[in-house]
Coordinates of C-alpha atoms and ligand atoms in Angstrom, one line a residue:
M1 CA 25.2 -10.0 22.9
R2 CA 23.9 -6.6 21.7
K3 CA 22.4 -4.5 24.5
A4 CA 19.8 -1.8 24.1
D5 CA 17.3 0.1 26.3
V6 CA 14.3 -1.1 24.3
I7 CA 13.8 -3.8 21.7
V8 CA 10.9 -3.4 19.3
I9 CA 9.7 -6.6 17.6
G10 CA 8.1 -6.0 14.2
G11 CA 8.8 -3.6 11.5
G12 CA 5.3 -2.8 10.4
I13 CA 3.9 0.7 10.8
T14 CA 3.2 0.3 14.5
G15 CA 6.7 -1.0 15.4
L16 CA 8.4 1.6 13.1
L17 CA 6.5 4.6 14.5
T18 CA 7.1 3.3 18.1
A19 CA 10.8 2.9 17.5
W20 CA 10.9 6.4 15.9
N21 CA 9.1 8.0 18.9
L22 CA 11.5 6.2 21.3
A23 CA 14.6 7.2 19.2
E24 CA 13.4 10.9 19.2
A25 CA 13.2 10.7 23.0
G26 CA 16.9 9.7 23.1
V27 CA 16.2 6.0 23.9
D28 CA 18.7 3.4 22.5
V29 CA 16.2 1.3 20.6
V30 CA 16.7 -1.8 18.3
L31 CA 14.0 -2.9 15.9
L32 CA 14.0 -6.6 14.9
E33 CA 12.0 -7.5 11.8
A34 CA 11.5 -11.0 10.5
G35 CA 11.4 -10.1 6.8
D36 CA 11.3 -6.7 5.1
L37 CA 10.0 -3.5 6.7
G38 CA 6.3 -3.1 5.9
A39 CA 6.1 -6.3 4.0
Q40 CA 3.0 -7.6 5.9
A41 CA -0.3 -5.8 6.5
S42 CA 1.3 -2.3 6.8
G43 CA 2.5 -2.3 3.3
A44 CA -0.4 -4.2 1.8
N45 CA -3.5 -2.5 3.3
A46 CA -6.0 -0.4 1.5
G47 CA -4.9 2.9 2.9
S48 CA -8.3 3.9 4.4
L49 CA -8.1 6.2 7.4
H50 CA -11.1 5.0 9.3
L51 CA -12.9 6.7 12.2
Q52 CA -16.5 5.7 12.3
I53 CA -17.7 2.3 13.7
Q54 CA -17.6 -0.2 10.9
Y55 CA -21.2 -0.8 9.7
P56 CA -21.0 -4.6 9.2
E57 CA -19.7 -5.1 12.7
F58 CA -22.3 -2.7 14.2
V59 CA -25.0 -4.9 12.5
K60 CA -23.3 -8.2 13.4
Y61 CA -22.5 -7.5 17.1
G62 CA -25.1 -4.9 18.0
E63 CA -25.3 -1.7 20.0
S64 CA -23.9 -3.0 23.3
W65 CA -20.7 -4.1 21.5
A66 CA -20.6 -0.6 19.8
R67 CA -20.8 1.1 23.2
A68 CA -18.0 -1.0 24.5
Y69 CA -15.9 -0.2 21.4
G70 CA -16.8 3.5 21.8
P71 CA -13.6 4.6 23.6
C72 CA -11.6 3.4 20.6
L73 CA -13.2 6.2 18.6
G74 CA -11.5 8.9 20.6
F75 CA -8.2 7.0 20.1
L76 CA -8.8 6.8 16.4
K77 CA -9.7 10.5 16.3
N78 CA -6.4 11.4 17.9
S79 CA -4.7 9.1 15.5
L80 CA -6.1 10.8 12.5
A81 CA -5.0 14.2 13.9
L82 CA -1.4 12.7 14.1
W83 CA -1.8 11.4 10.5
Q84 CA -2.4 15.0 9.4
D85 CA 1.1 15.9 10.7
L86 CA 2.9 12.8 9.5
S87 CA 3.9 14.2 6.1
A88 CA 5.5 17.3 7.6
R89 CA 7.1 15.1 10.3
T90 CA 8.7 12.7 7.8
G91 CA 9.3 15.4 5.2
E92 CA 7.5 13.3 2.5
D93 CA 4.1 13.7 0.9
L94 CA 2.3 10.6 2.3
G95 CA -0.9 11.4 0.3
V96 CA -3.0 12.0 3.5
K97 CA -6.4 13.4 2.5
L98 CA -9.3 13.5 4.9
G99 CA -12.2 14.1 2.4
G100 CA -14.8 12.3 4.6
G101 CA -16.3 8.8 4.6
I102 CA -19.8 7.9 3.7
V103 CA -21.8 4.8 4.6
V104 CA -24.3 4.5 1.7
A105 CA -27.8 3.0 2.4
Q106 CA -30.3 1.6 -0.1
T107 CA -33.1 0.8 2.3
E108 CA -34.9 2.6 5.2
A109 CA -33.9 -0.3 7.5
Q110 CA -30.2 0.4 6.7
M111 CA -30.8 4.1 7.4
A112 CA -32.3 3.3 10.8
L113 CA -29.1 1.3 11.6
I114 CA -26.9 4.1 10.4
R115 CA -28.8 6.5 12.7
A116 CA -28.4 4.2 15.7
K117 CA -24.7 3.9 14.9
V118 CA -24.3 7.7 14.7
R119 CA -25.9 8.1 18.1
V120 CA -23.2 5.8 19.6
E121 CA -20.5 7.7 17.7
A122 CA -21.8 11.1 18.9
A123 CA -21.6 9.9 22.5
H124 CA -17.8 9.4 21.9
G125 CA -17.2 12.8 20.2
V126 CA -17.4 11.7 16.6
E127 CA -19.8 13.8 14.6
T128 CA -21.4 12.0 11.6
E129 CA -24.0 13.8 9.5
I130 CA -27.1 12.0 8.3
L131 CA -27.7 12.7 4.6
D132 CA -31.1 12.2 2.8
R133 CA -31.3 11.3 -0.9
E134 CA -30.8 14.9 -2.1
G135 CA -28.1 15.6 0.4
L136 CA -26.2 12.5 -0.6
R137 CA -26.6 13.3 -4.3
A138 CA -25.2 16.8 -3.7
V139 CA -22.1 15.5 -1.9
A140 CA -21.5 12.4 -4.0
P141 CA -23.2 12.6 -7.5
Y142 CA -21.2 9.5 -8.6
L143 CA -23.3 7.2 -6.4
S144 CA -26.0 4.9 -7.8
D145 CA -29.6 6.1 -7.9
K146 CA -30.4 3.2 -5.6
A147 CA -28.8 5.2 -2.7
I148 CA -31.4 6.7 -0.5
G149 CA -29.1 8.4 2.0
G150 CA -26.1 7.8 4.2
G151 CA -23.9 8.8 7.1
F152 CA -21.1 11.2 6.4
C153 CA -18.1 11.4 8.7
A154 CA -16.1 14.4 7.6
M155 CA -12.8 13.4 9.4
E156 CA -12.2 10.1 7.5
G157 CA -9.9 9.7 4.5
K158 CA -6.9 8.0 3.0
A159 CA -3.1 7.8 2.9
N160 CA -0.8 6.4 0.4
T161 CA 0.2 3.0 1.9
L162 CA 3.2 2.6 -0.4
R163 CA 4.8 5.8 0.7
V164 CA 4.5 5.6 4.4
I165 CA 6.9 2.8 5.4
P166 CA 9.9 4.1 3.4
A167 CA 9.3 7.6 4.7
V168 CA 9.3 6.5 8.4
Q169 CA 12.2 4.1 7.8
A170 CA 14.3 7.0 6.4
A171 CA 13.3 9.3 9.3
V172 CA 14.4 6.7 11.9
E173 CA 17.7 6.0 10.0
R174 CA 18.4 9.7 9.8
L175 CA 18.5 9.6 13.7
G176 CA 21.3 7.0 13.4
F177 CA 19.3 4.0 14.4
T178 CA 19.6 0.6 12.7
L179 CA 16.5 -1.3 11.8
L180 CA 17.4 -5.0 11.6
R181 CA 15.6 -6.7 8.7
H182 CA 15.6 -10.5 8.1
T183 CA 16.1 -10.9 11.8
P184 CA 13.2 -13.1 13.1
V185 CA 12.8 -13.4 16.9
T186 CA 12.9 -17.1 17.8
G187 CA 12.8 -16.9 21.5
I188 CA 12.4 -14.5 24.5
A189 CA 13.6 -15.2 28.1
A190 CA 12.9 -13.0 31.1
E191 CA 16.1 -12.4 33.1
R192 CA 17.2 -10.1 35.8
G193 CA 16.4 -6.5 34.8
G194 CA 14.8 -7.3 31.5
Y195 CA 14.7 -9.8 28.6
S196 CA 17.1 -11.6 26.3
V197 CA 15.8 -12.0 22.7
T198 CA 17.1 -14.7 20.4
T199 CA 17.4 -14.4 16.6
P200 CA 19.5 -16.3 14.0
R201 CA 21.7 -13.2 13.9
G202 CA 22.6 -13.5 17.6
A203 CA 21.0 -12.5 20.9
F204 CA 19.8 -9.1 22.0
Q205 CA 19.2 -7.8 25.6
A206 CA 17.1 -5.0 26.8
G207 CA 15.2 -3.8 29.9
R208 CA 12.0 -3.4 27.9
V209 CA 10.5 -5.1 24.9
V210 CA 7.7 -4.0 22.7
N211 CA 5.7 -6.7 20.8
A212 CA 4.4 -5.0 17.6
A213 CA 4.3 -8.2 15.5
G214 CA 0.8 -7.7 14.2
A215 CA -0.8 -10.9 13.2
Q216 CA 2.1 -12.9 14.6
A217 CA 2.0 -11.1 18.0
G218 CA 0.3 -14.1 19.7
K219 CA 3.3 -16.3 18.8
I220 CA 5.7 -13.7 20.2
A221 CA 3.7 -13.5 23.5
A222 CA 3.6 -17.3 23.7
M223 CA 7.5 -17.3 23.8
L224 CA 7.0 -15.9 27.4
G225 CA 4.1 -18.2 28.1
L226 CA 1.5 -15.4 27.6
V227 CA -1.8 -16.0 25.9
I228 CA -3.3 -13.0 24.0
E229 CA -6.4 -13.1 21.8
I230 CA -5.0 -11.8 18.6
D231 CA -4.7 -13.8 15.3
G232 CA -4.2 -13.4 11.6
F233 CA -7.0 -13.3 9.1
P234 CA -6.4 -13.4 5.3
L235 CA -7.7 -10.4 3.4
Q236 CA -7.6 -9.2 -0.2
V237 CA -7.8 -5.8 -1.9
T238 CA -8.1 -4.8 -5.6
V239 CA -7.0 -1.8 -7.6
T240 CA -8.5 -0.6 -10.9
E241 CA -6.8 1.1 -13.8
P242 CA -6.4 4.8 -13.3
V243 CA -9.4 7.0 -14.3
A244 CA -10.1 10.7 -14.0
P245 CA -10.8 12.0 -10.5
M246 CA -14.3 10.8 -9.5
I247 CA -14.4 9.7 -5.9
P248 CA -13.1 12.2 -3.3
H249 CA -14.5 10.2 -0.4
L250 CA -14.0 6.9 1.5
I251 CA -17.1 4.9 0.5
Y252 CA -18.7 2.1 2.5
S253 CA -22.0 0.3 1.7
A254 CA -24.7 -0.8 4.1
A255 CA -25.7 -3.4 1.5
G256 CA -22.4 -5.4 1.7
K257 CA -18.8 -5.3 2.7
L258 CA -17.0 -2.4 0.9
S259 CA -14.3 0.1 1.4
L260 CA -13.7 2.2 -1.7
K261 CA -11.5 5.2 -2.5
Q262 CA -9.6 6.7 -5.4
A263 CA -5.9 7.0 -5.1
L264 CA -4.2 10.2 -6.2
N265 CA -2.9 8.4 -9.4
G266 CA -6.6 7.7 -10.3
G267 CA -6.8 4.0 -9.4
C268 CA -9.8 3.0 -7.4
I269 CA -8.8 0.8 -4.4
I270 CA -11.6 -1.7 -3.6
G271 CA -11.7 -3.8 -0.4
G272 CA -13.7 -4.0 2.8
G273 CA -12.7 -7.1 4.6
W274 CA -13.1 -9.7 1.9
S275 CA -11.3 -13.0 2.7
A276 CA -8.3 -14.3 0.7
A277 CA -7.8 -18.0 0.1
K278 CA -5.2 -20.0 1.9
R279 CA -3.0 -22.4 -0.1
P280 CA -2.0 -25.7 1.4
D281 CA 1.5 -24.4 2.1
G282 CA 0.1 -21.5 4.2
T283 CA 0.6 -18.7 1.7
L284 CA -2.3 -16.6 0.4
A285 CA -3.9 -16.3 -3.0
T286 CA -6.7 -14.1 -4.3
D287 CA -10.1 -15.8 -3.7
P288 CA -12.2 -15.5 -7.0
V289 CA -15.5 -15.7 -5.1
S290 CA -14.4 -12.8 -2.8
L291 CA -13.1 -10.9 -5.8
S292 CA -16.4 -11.1 -7.7
G293 CA -18.5 -10.4 -4.6
N294 CA -16.4 -7.3 -3.8
M295 CA -16.5 -6.0 -7.4
A296 CA -20.3 -6.5 -7.5
I297 CA -20.9 -4.5 -4.4
A298 CA -18.5 -1.7 -5.6
A299 CA -20.3 -1.5 -9.0
D300 CA -23.7 -1.5 -7.3
V301 CA -22.7 1.5 -5.2
V302 CA -20.7 3.4 -7.9
P303 CA -22.1 2.2 -11.3
R304 CA -19.2 3.8 -13.3
L305 CA -16.9 1.1 -11.7
G306 CA -18.6 -1.5 -13.9
Q307 CA -16.9 0.0 -16.9
I308 CA -13.4 0.2 -15.4
R309 CA -11.0 -2.7 -15.5
A310 CA -9.6 -4.2 -12.3
L311 CA -5.8 -4.3 -12.7
R312 CA -4.5 -6.2 -9.7
S313 CA -5.5 -7.9 -6.5
W314 CA -3.3 -8.7 -3.5
T315 CA -3.5 -10.4 -0.2
A316 CA -2.1 -10.1 3.4
W317 CA -2.8 -11.2 6.9
V318 CA -4.6 -8.7 9.1
N319 CA -4.2 -8.7 12.8
G320 CA -7.6 -9.3 14.4
T321 CA -9.0 -9.5 18.0
P322 CA -12.5 -11.0 18.6
D323 CA -14.1 -7.9 20.1
W324 CA -12.2 -5.5 17.8
R325 CA -10.6 -3.7 20.8
P326 CA -6.9 -3.1 20.9
I327 CA -4.4 -4.6 23.3
I328 CA -2.0 -2.0 24.3
G329 CA 0.2 -1.7 27.4
E330 CA 2.6 -3.4 29.8
V331 CA 1.7 -7.0 30.6
P332 CA 1.1 -7.2 34.4
D333 CA 2.7 -10.6 34.7
A334 CA 5.7 -9.6 32.5
P335 CA 7.0 -6.2 33.7
G336 CA 8.8 -4.4 30.9
F337 CA 7.1 -6.4 28.2
F338 CA 4.6 -4.2 26.2
L339 CA 2.0 -5.0 23.6
A340 CA 1.3 -2.6 20.8
L341 CA -1.6 -4.2 18.9
F342 CA -4.5 -2.4 17.3
P343 CA -6.6 -4.8 15.2
W344 CA -8.5 -4.6 11.9
V345 CA -7.9 -0.8 11.4
G346 CA -4.4 -0.8 12.7
F347 CA -3.1 1.4 9.9
S348 CA -5.5 4.2 10.9
A349 CA -4.6 3.8 14.5
A350 CA -0.8 3.3 14.2
P351 CA 0.3 6.9 15.0
M352 CA -1.7 6.9 18.2
T353 CA -0.8 3.3 19.1
A354 CA 2.9 4.2 18.7
Q355 CA 2.6 7.4 20.7
V356 CA 0.8 5.7 23.6
T357 CA 3.2 2.7 23.5
A358 CA 6.2 5.0 23.5
E359 CA 4.8 7.0 26.4
L360 CA 4.1 3.9 28.4
V361 CA 7.6 2.5 27.8
L362 CA 9.1 5.9 28.8
G363 CA 6.8 5.9 31.9
S364 CA 5.3 9.3 30.9
R365 CA 1.7 8.0 30.7
N366 CA -0.4 6.3 33.3
T367 CA -1.8 3.0 32.1
A368 CA -5.1 3.8 33.9
S369 CA -5.8 6.6 31.4
L370 CA -6.2 3.9 28.8
S371 CA -9.1 2.3 30.6
G372 CA -11.7 1.2 28.1
I373 CA -9.4 0.8 25.2
S374 CA -6.8 -1.5 26.6
V375 CA -7.9 -5.0 27.7
L376 CA -4.8 -5.0 29.8
A377 CA -6.0 -1.9 31.7
D378 CA -9.6 -3.1 32.2
Ligands
LIG401 C1 -5.5 -6.5 2.9 C2 -5.6 -5.5 4.1 C3 -6.2 -4.3 4.0 C4 -6.3 -3.5 5.1 N1 -6.8 -2.2 5.0 C5 -6.8 -1.3 6.0 C6 -7.2 0.0 5.8 O1 -7.6 0.4 4.7 N2 -7.1 0.9 6.9 C7 -6.6 0.4 8.1 O2 -6.6 1.2 9.0 N3 -6.2 -0.8 8.3 C8 -6.2 -1.7 7.3 N4 -5.8 -3.0 7.4 C9 -5.2 -3.3 8.7 C10 -3.8 -2.8 8.9 O3 -3.0 -2.9 7.7 C11 -3.1 -3.5 10.1 O4 -3.9 -3.5 11.2 C12 -1.8 -2.7 10.4 O5 -1.0 -2.6 9.3 C13 -1.0 -3.5 11.5 O6 0.3 -2.9 11.6 P1 1.3 -3.6 12.5 O7 2.6 -2.8 12.3 O8 0.8 -3.7 13.9 O9 1.5 -5.1 11.9 P2 2.2 -5.6 10.6 O10 2.1 -4.7 9.5 O11 1.6 -7.0 10.4 O12 3.7 -5.7 11.0 C14 4.1 -6.7 12.0 C15 5.5 -7.1 11.6 O13 6.0 -8.0 12.6 C16 6.9 -8.8 11.9 N5 7.1 -10.1 12.7 C17 6.2 -11.1 12.8 N6 6.8 -12.1 13.5 C18 8.1 -11.7 13.8 C19 9.2 -12.3 14.5 N7 9.1 -13.5 15.0 N8 10.3 -11.5 14.6 C20 10.4 -10.3 14.1 N9 9.4 -9.7 13.4 C21 8.3 -10.4 13.3 C22 6.2 -9.1 10.6 O14 7.1 -9.6 9.6 C23 5.7 -7.7 10.2 O15 6.5 -7.0 9.4 C24 -5.7 -3.9 6.3 C25 -5.1 -5.1 6.4 C26 -5.0 -5.9 5.3 C27 -4.3 -7.3 5.4

């Protein structure tokens, strides 16, 4: 049986960054990944670095929900600061650009909701500027004439999803650590002084275990009889053919679900939480209704997109919690078993989720300081 100080379950961005932080602190860490590193949400996401409260959820769940979610904004703000250092830390250009994000409104009612959202954000240290029609036009001349204003959050941006996982993987491997791919965890048992973890490649034993299994984290927790409210939701994203630089911002719409940005190679990446279809065998396929709805909203906000061809759509499971709040920390009923789960915008949050998780595992952070963002610490 292989022994380690810490076992990290899941080789997405959260698990990889957590393992890296622990390895840098001199901890003997083993990472177990069911398939390939970053082959799930972490390698398939749209690459948006989000900070502001998502407009559709603000409208759907209301201001009291937004105030409860508020502490996550400080967490995300810290995470975006860590993103800005990640290229230097890995030694690779990860395409991190914080050009600002804009929620675009087409009606006065939408502007009123954006203002209400901005007030909640300001209470949590996130500055978002309200732009009128002229202000918006000056910042983003490529937007449709239907746009009457918007909310501009200067700290948001993008990263190149495809470059991140290989860069972090290489950094961990340079430290001499092995990341075990194709090693699915099939069982976990608590035993004196820690846990034994079963895989088809043999058993592993450690004093502490980190569950960073994303959309599958509920199944991992259930192996210890724990119930956590996290699940997988099928999403899809589309990229267009490359065009000349046009959109330096992360664009959202108050008229429908949209996240839109232009990658450095010129392709426009279009998503925003549109559902993918589930095949009878459980695998995912692009949903044509979502695809056309998503493209229609994108072209409504940026008319030029109507003349650009979509090249490719892809699908993946996102990890979601019902109230959008993360689940991070040591499980009170399972000492030494940690959850590292930031839902929906977990790519943006990953550097901070990993930092906090590593500090909790190392005992250098007090769980109480997470109050408000961790359901385990509430
Ligand atoms: C289409 C799409 C677009 C998105 N766009 C954005 C975006 O623009 N910005 C943003 O911030 N977020 C976005 N997200 C969300 C973001 O990608 C995720 O929240 C984030 O990647 C979660 O990372 P993770 O490492 O926690 O989980 P994952 O990337 O899901 O990694 C979990 C890993 O655990 C492994 N695993 C599962 N079960 C086991 C087991 N039994 N044994 C061992 N390993 C196991 C899986 O194979 C997987 O590799 C998007 C998600 C999707 C699906």
